[in-house]
Amino acid sequence: WQLAAVATDPVELDDDVVDMVVNRVIDNAAVAAASIARKPVVSARSQALSHPVSIGGDGATVFGADAARRTSPEWAAWANGVAVRELDFHDTFLAADYSHPGDNIPPIVAVAQHLAATRGLGGRDVVRAIATGYEIQIDLVKAISLHEHKIDHVAHLGPSAAAGIGTLLGLDQETIFQAIGQALHTTTATRQSRKGEISTWKAHAPAFAGKMAVEA
């Protein structure tokens, strides 16, 4: 409930925060471009592009595909999330647990692209939403160690991305509260893909969390 309150806080952003969010978006795009031909990214992109644009919006773009070819926002979040995380070269925040807060960006941007026209969303809305995702994920990573319990750290990402989408869409606290709970419930998984011989699910796990956040 308190996380949902953060997402509904109408606080404005200062110039330093705006500049840093813009830098993080550029950083995400750069690491996605670097990984665009790697097998997990190709696979996720193929999955995403097999889905039509969902009703109620214009769809979202996928890294590595023609910008005119759009798909539904949850699948764009999936494909772009894999592209961003595959090389693990984007931002990292370490505290009580691990995190790459830039993983919040693909699902938030995908929803913004899908609903920009119908909801009148602009750059300010996207920046505020990303700031919410960062603030909540970093607060959770500072406060709660998941790896001590062999739980994958993307369980922090589901709630933060859902909250960021809530900020983007101007949803009420009750709706965001329910979305955060659903996103957490569907993204609490073990750390197995990050142990021993690391599996390709390492990149898919945060993308799956972003996809679930959109659906929540």
mmCIF file of C-alpha atoms in Angstrom:
data_model
loop_
_atom_site.group_PDB
_atom_site.id
_atom_site.type_symbol
_atom_site.label_atom_id
_atom_site.label_comp_id
_atom_site.label_asym_id
_atom_site.label_seq_id
_atom_site.Cartn_x
_atom_site.Cartn_y
_atom_site.Cartn_z
ATOM 1 C CA TRP A 1 0.000 0.000 0.000
ATOM 2 C CA GLN A 2 2.831 2.379 0.848
ATOM 3 C CA LEU A 3 4.619 1.576 -2.408
ATOM 4 C CA ALA A 4 1.418 2.455 -4.253
ATOM 5 C CA ALA A 5 1.375 5.742 -2.332
ATOM 6 C CA VAL A 6 4.840 6.528 -3.704
ATOM 7 C CA ALA A 7 3.571 5.823 -7.221
ATOM 8 C CA THR A 8 0.661 8.245 -6.807
ATOM 9 C CA ASP A 9 2.754 11.035 -5.252
ATOM 10 C CA PRO A 10 2.442 14.053 -7.596
ATOM 11 C CA VAL A 11 5.973 15.260 -6.795
ATOM 12 C CA GLU A 12 7.722 16.999 -9.673
ATOM 13 C CA LEU A 13 11.184 16.042 -10.915
ATOM 14 C CA ASP A 14 14.210 18.299 -10.804
ATOM 15 C CA ASP A 15 16.551 18.782 -13.750
ATOM 16 C CA ASP A 16 19.190 16.383 -12.419
ATOM 17 C CA VAL A 17 16.681 13.527 -12.201
ATOM 18 C CA VAL A 18 15.345 14.234 -15.686
ATOM 19 C CA ASP A 19 18.870 14.282 -17.140
ATOM 20 C CA MET A 20 19.772 11.009 -15.436
ATOM 21 C CA VAL A 21 16.603 9.265 -16.612
ATOM 22 C CA VAL A 22 17.358 10.370 -20.182
ATOM 23 C CA ASN A 23 20.898 8.993 -19.783
ATOM 24 C CA ARG A 24 19.533 5.659 -18.573
ATOM 25 C CA VAL A 25 17.195 5.380 -21.576
ATOM 26 C CA ILE A 26 20.136 5.996 -23.910
ATOM 27 C CA ASP A 27 22.227 3.465 -21.975
ATOM 28 C CA ASN A 28 19.492 0.829 -22.289
ATOM 29 C CA ALA A 29 19.160 1.393 -26.023
ATOM 30 C CA ALA A 30 22.927 1.097 -26.490
ATOM 31 C CA VAL A 31 23.279 -2.216 -24.650
ATOM 32 C CA ALA A 32 20.207 -3.552 -26.446
ATOM 33 C CA ALA A 33 21.818 -2.702 -29.792
ATOM 34 C CA ALA A 34 24.988 -4.504 -28.726
ATOM 35 C CA SER A 35 23.088 -7.701 -27.978
ATOM 36 C CA ILE A 36 20.644 -7.609 -30.872
ATOM 37 C CA ALA A 37 22.034 -10.694 -32.685
ATOM 38 C CA ARG A 38 22.499 -12.924 -29.639
ATOM 39 C CA LYS A 39 20.338 -16.041 -29.582
ATOM 40 C CA PRO A 40 18.142 -15.254 -26.526
ATOM 41 C CA VAL A 41 17.395 -11.807 -27.972
ATOM 42 C CA VAL A 42 16.584 -13.179 -31.417
ATOM 43 C CA SER A 43 14.278 -15.747 -29.840
ATOM 44 C CA ALA A 44 12.455 -13.218 -27.661
ATOM 45 C CA ARG A 45 12.061 -10.813 -30.590
ATOM 46 C CA SER A 46 10.620 -13.576 -32.755
ATOM 47 C CA GLN A 47 8.125 -14.437 -30.020
ATOM 48 C CA ALA A 48 7.090 -10.820 -29.602
ATOM 49 C CA LEU A 49 6.607 -10.150 -33.303
ATOM 50 C CA SER A 50 4.323 -13.165 -33.652
ATOM 51 C CA HIS A 51 1.689 -11.301 -31.628
ATOM 52 C CA PRO A 52 -0.608 -8.626 -33.054
ATOM 53 C CA VAL A 53 -1.066 -5.202 -31.521
ATOM 54 C CA SER A 54 -3.593 -5.435 -28.702
ATOM 55 C CA ILE A 55 -6.739 -3.315 -28.918
ATOM 56 C CA GLY A 56 -6.979 0.110 -27.316
ATOM 57 C CA GLY A 57 -3.644 1.443 -28.501
ATOM 58 C CA ASP A 58 -1.024 1.683 -31.230
ATOM 59 C CA GLY A 59 1.353 -1.025 -30.013
ATOM 60 C CA ALA A 60 5.007 -0.731 -29.073
ATOM 61 C CA THR A 61 8.271 -1.066 -30.992
ATOM 62 C CA VAL A 62 10.810 -3.864 -30.611
ATOM 63 C CA PHE A 63 14.591 -3.425 -30.675
ATOM 64 C CA GLY A 64 15.981 -4.827 -33.918
ATOM 65 C CA ALA A 65 12.709 -4.632 -35.849
ATOM 66 C CA ASP A 66 11.357 -2.015 -38.245
ATOM 67 C CA ALA A 67 9.906 0.831 -36.194
ATOM 68 C CA ALA A 68 6.682 0.547 -38.173
ATOM 69 C CA ARG A 69 6.255 -3.075 -37.034
ATOM 70 C CA ARG A 70 4.626 -2.934 -33.618
ATOM 71 C CA THR A 71 3.393 -5.532 -31.179
ATOM 72 C CA SER A 72 1.388 -5.560 -27.967
ATOM 73 C CA PRO A 73 3.094 -3.746 -25.078
ATOM 74 C CA GLU A 74 3.582 -6.779 -22.841
ATOM 75 C CA TRP A 75 5.415 -8.625 -25.625
ATOM 76 C CA ALA A 76 7.481 -5.564 -26.518
ATOM 77 C CA ALA A 77 8.449 -5.367 -22.844
ATOM 78 C CA TRP A 78 9.479 -9.032 -23.060
ATOM 79 C CA ALA A 79 11.641 -8.716 -26.175
ATOM 80 C CA ASN A 80 13.209 -5.402 -25.245
ATOM 81 C CA GLY A 81 13.819 -6.548 -21.692
ATOM 82 C CA VAL A 82 15.807 -9.533 -22.936
ATOM 83 C CA ALA A 83 17.821 -7.288 -25.277
ATOM 84 C CA VAL A 84 18.632 -4.868 -22.474
ATOM 85 C CA ARG A 85 19.650 -7.535 -19.940
ATOM 86 C CA GLU A 86 21.376 -10.108 -22.149
ATOM 87 C CA LEU A 87 24.863 -8.592 -21.777
ATOM 88 C CA ASP A 88 24.348 -7.097 -18.285
ATOM 89 C CA PHE A 89 26.119 -3.924 -19.419
ATOM 90 C CA HIS A 90 23.470 -1.469 -18.246
ATOM 91 C CA ASP A 91 23.225 0.161 -14.829
ATOM 92 C CA THR A 92 23.736 -1.804 -11.626
ATOM 93 C CA PHE A 93 22.772 -1.031 -8.025
ATOM 94 C CA LEU A 94 24.079 -3.230 -5.210
ATOM 95 C CA ALA A 95 22.868 -3.087 -1.621
ATOM 96 C CA ALA A 96 21.117 -5.783 0.424
ATOM 97 C CA ASP A 97 20.485 -7.446 -2.934
ATOM 98 C CA TYR A 98 21.429 -7.073 -6.598
ATOM 99 C CA SER A 99 19.588 -5.051 -9.193
ATOM 100 C CA HIS A 100 19.719 -3.483 -12.625
ATOM 101 C CA PRO A 101 17.183 -0.649 -12.255
ATOM 102 C CA GLY A 102 17.276 -0.035 -16.008
ATOM 103 C CA ASP A 103 15.145 -3.188 -16.312
ATOM 104 C CA ASN A 104 12.186 -0.953 -15.375
ATOM 105 C CA ILE A 105 12.507 1.016 -18.595
ATOM 106 C CA PRO A 106 11.349 -1.499 -21.274
ATOM 107 C CA PRO A 107 7.905 -2.229 -19.763
ATOM 108 C CA ILE A 108 7.220 1.418 -18.942
ATOM 109 C CA VAL A 109 8.255 2.661 -22.395
ATOM 110 C CA ALA A 110 6.258 -0.105 -24.099
ATOM 111 C CA VAL A 111 3.064 0.903 -22.322
ATOM 112 C CA ALA A 112 3.785 4.580 -23.043
ATOM 113 C CA GLN A 113 4.208 3.867 -26.761
ATOM 114 C CA HIS A 114 1.029 1.809 -26.867
ATOM 115 C CA LEU A 115 -1.130 4.413 -25.124
ATOM 116 C CA ALA A 116 0.590 7.695 -26.041
ATOM 117 C CA ALA A 117 -2.127 8.802 -28.450
ATOM 118 C CA THR A 118 -5.187 7.494 -26.617
ATOM 119 C CA ARG A 119 -4.055 8.726 -23.194
ATOM 120 C CA GLY A 120 -2.179 11.854 -24.297
ATOM 121 C CA LEU A 121 1.093 10.682 -22.767
ATOM 122 C CA GLY A 122 4.281 12.638 -23.303
ATOM 123 C CA GLY A 123 7.917 12.687 -22.261
ATOM 124 C CA ARG A 124 7.195 14.127 -18.827
ATOM 125 C CA ASP A 125 4.879 11.210 -18.051
ATOM 126 C CA VAL A 126 7.485 8.667 -19.121
ATOM 127 C CA VAL A 127 10.271 10.284 -17.104
ATOM 128 C CA ARG A 128 8.117 10.429 -13.965
ATOM 129 C CA ALA A 129 7.144 6.785 -14.413
ATOM 130 C CA ILE A 130 10.746 5.655 -14.810
ATOM 131 C CA ALA A 131 11.721 7.673 -11.736
ATOM 132 C CA THR A 132 9.026 5.825 -9.765
ATOM 133 C CA GLY A 133 10.355 2.466 -10.956
ATOM 134 C CA TYR A 134 13.888 3.402 -9.946
ATOM 135 C CA GLU A 135 12.904 4.778 -6.559
ATOM 136 C CA ILE A 136 10.855 1.744 -5.564
ATOM 137 C CA GLN A 137 13.272 -0.878 -6.858
ATOM 138 C CA ILE A 138 16.235 0.778 -5.153
ATOM 139 C CA ASP A 139 14.309 1.133 -1.885
ATOM 140 C CA LEU A 140 13.426 -2.577 -2.002
ATOM 141 C CA VAL A 141 17.007 -3.563 -2.852
ATOM 142 C CA LYS A 142 18.305 -1.523 0.076
ATOM 143 C CA ALA A 143 15.826 -3.050 2.507
ATOM 144 C CA ILE A 144 15.248 -6.692 1.510
ATOM 145 C CA SER A 145 17.773 -9.408 0.657
ATOM 146 C CA LEU A 146 16.112 -11.994 -1.545
ATOM 147 C CA HIS A 147 19.211 -14.019 -2.412
ATOM 148 C CA GLU A 148 19.608 -15.015 1.244
ATOM 149 C CA HIS A 149 16.429 -17.027 0.715
ATOM 150 C CA LYS A 150 17.488 -18.243 -2.773
ATOM 151 C CA ILE A 151 14.863 -16.004 -4.384
ATOM 152 C CA ASP A 152 15.818 -14.231 -7.604
ATOM 153 C CA HIS A 153 16.229 -10.487 -7.279
ATOM 154 C CA VAL A 154 13.751 -9.817 -10.124
ATOM 155 C CA ALA A 155 11.038 -10.217 -7.477
ATOM 156 C CA HIS A 156 11.892 -6.595 -6.630
ATOM 157 C CA LEU A 157 11.427 -5.625 -10.273
ATOM 158 C CA GLY A 158 7.844 -6.809 -10.752
ATOM 159 C CA PRO A 159 6.482 -4.417 -8.101
ATOM 160 C CA SER A 160 8.679 -1.494 -9.174
ATOM 161 C CA ALA A 161 7.732 -1.789 -12.848
ATOM 162 C CA ALA A 162 4.043 -2.159 -11.986
ATOM 163 C CA ALA A 163 4.262 0.934 -9.804
ATOM 164 C CA GLY A 164 6.031 2.855 -12.566
ATOM 165 C CA ILE A 165 3.285 1.928 -15.024
ATOM 166 C CA GLY A 166 0.761 3.072 -12.424
ATOM 167 C CA THR A 167 2.472 6.463 -12.277
ATOM 168 C CA LEU A 168 2.568 6.631 -16.078
ATOM 169 C CA LEU A 169 -1.173 6.032 -16.390
ATOM 170 C CA GLY A 170 -2.185 8.106 -13.377
ATOM 171 C CA LEU A 171 -3.885 5.126 -11.747
ATOM 172 C CA ASP A 172 -5.353 5.337 -8.251
ATOM 173 C CA GLN A 173 -3.636 3.891 -5.188
ATOM 174 C CA GLU A 174 -5.953 0.883 -4.862
ATOM 175 C CA THR A 175 -5.377 -0.198 -8.469
ATOM 176 C CA ILE A 176 -1.604 0.190 -8.197
ATOM 177 C CA PHE A 177 -1.640 -1.692 -4.879
ATOM 178 C CA GLN A 178 -3.365 -4.635 -6.521
ATOM 179 C CA ALA A 179 -1.020 -4.516 -9.546
ATOM 180 C CA ILE A 180 2.067 -4.508 -7.319
ATOM 181 C CA GLY A 181 0.792 -7.562 -5.458
ATOM 182 C CA GLN A 182 -0.025 -9.420 -8.658
ATOM 183 C CA ALA A 183 3.334 -8.558 -10.218
ATOM 184 C CA LEU A 184 5.175 -9.824 -7.144
ATOM 185 C CA HIS A 185 3.102 -12.994 -6.944
ATOM 186 C CA THR A 186 3.876 -13.941 -10.549
ATOM 187 C CA THR A 187 7.608 -13.080 -10.522
ATOM 188 C CA THR A 188 8.883 -14.695 -7.325
ATOM 189 C CA ALA A 189 11.263 -17.387 -8.624
ATOM 190 C CA THR A 190 14.444 -19.140 -7.495
ATOM 191 C CA ARG A 191 17.959 -17.969 -8.368
ATOM 192 C CA GLN A 192 18.731 -21.222 -10.190
ATOM 193 C CA SER A 193 19.309 -19.569 -13.598
ATOM 194 C CA ARG A 194 22.146 -17.479 -12.111
ATOM 195 C CA LYS A 195 24.054 -20.339 -10.467
ATOM 196 C CA GLY A 196 26.619 -22.754 -11.858
ATOM 197 C CA GLU A 197 26.383 -22.880 -15.637
ATOM 198 C CA ILE A 198 24.284 -19.753 -16.103
ATOM 199 C CA SER A 199 21.280 -20.382 -18.343
ATOM 200 C CA THR A 200 19.797 -18.116 -20.990
ATOM 201 C CA TRP A 201 16.909 -17.504 -18.583
ATOM 202 C CA LYS A 202 19.260 -15.083 -16.832
ATOM 203 C CA ALA A 203 18.261 -12.453 -19.392
ATOM 204 C CA HIS A 204 14.682 -13.652 -19.744
ATOM 205 C CA ALA A 205 13.879 -13.462 -16.009
ATOM 206 C CA PRO A 206 13.791 -9.647 -15.707
ATOM 207 C CA ALA A 207 12.044 -9.402 -19.084
ATOM 208 C CA PHE A 208 9.412 -11.821 -17.800
ATOM 209 C CA ALA A 209 9.009 -9.613 -14.717
ATOM 210 C CA GLY A 210 8.445 -6.598 -16.937
ATOM 211 C CA LYS A 211 5.919 -8.502 -19.030
ATOM 212 C CA MET A 212 4.060 -9.594 -15.903
ATOM 213 C CA ALA A 213 4.075 -6.014 -14.604
ATOM 214 C CA VAL A 214 2.344 -4.834 -17.787
ATOM 215 C CA GLU A 215 -0.228 -7.596 -17.516
ATOM 216 C CA ALA A 216 -0.785 -6.890 -13.810
#
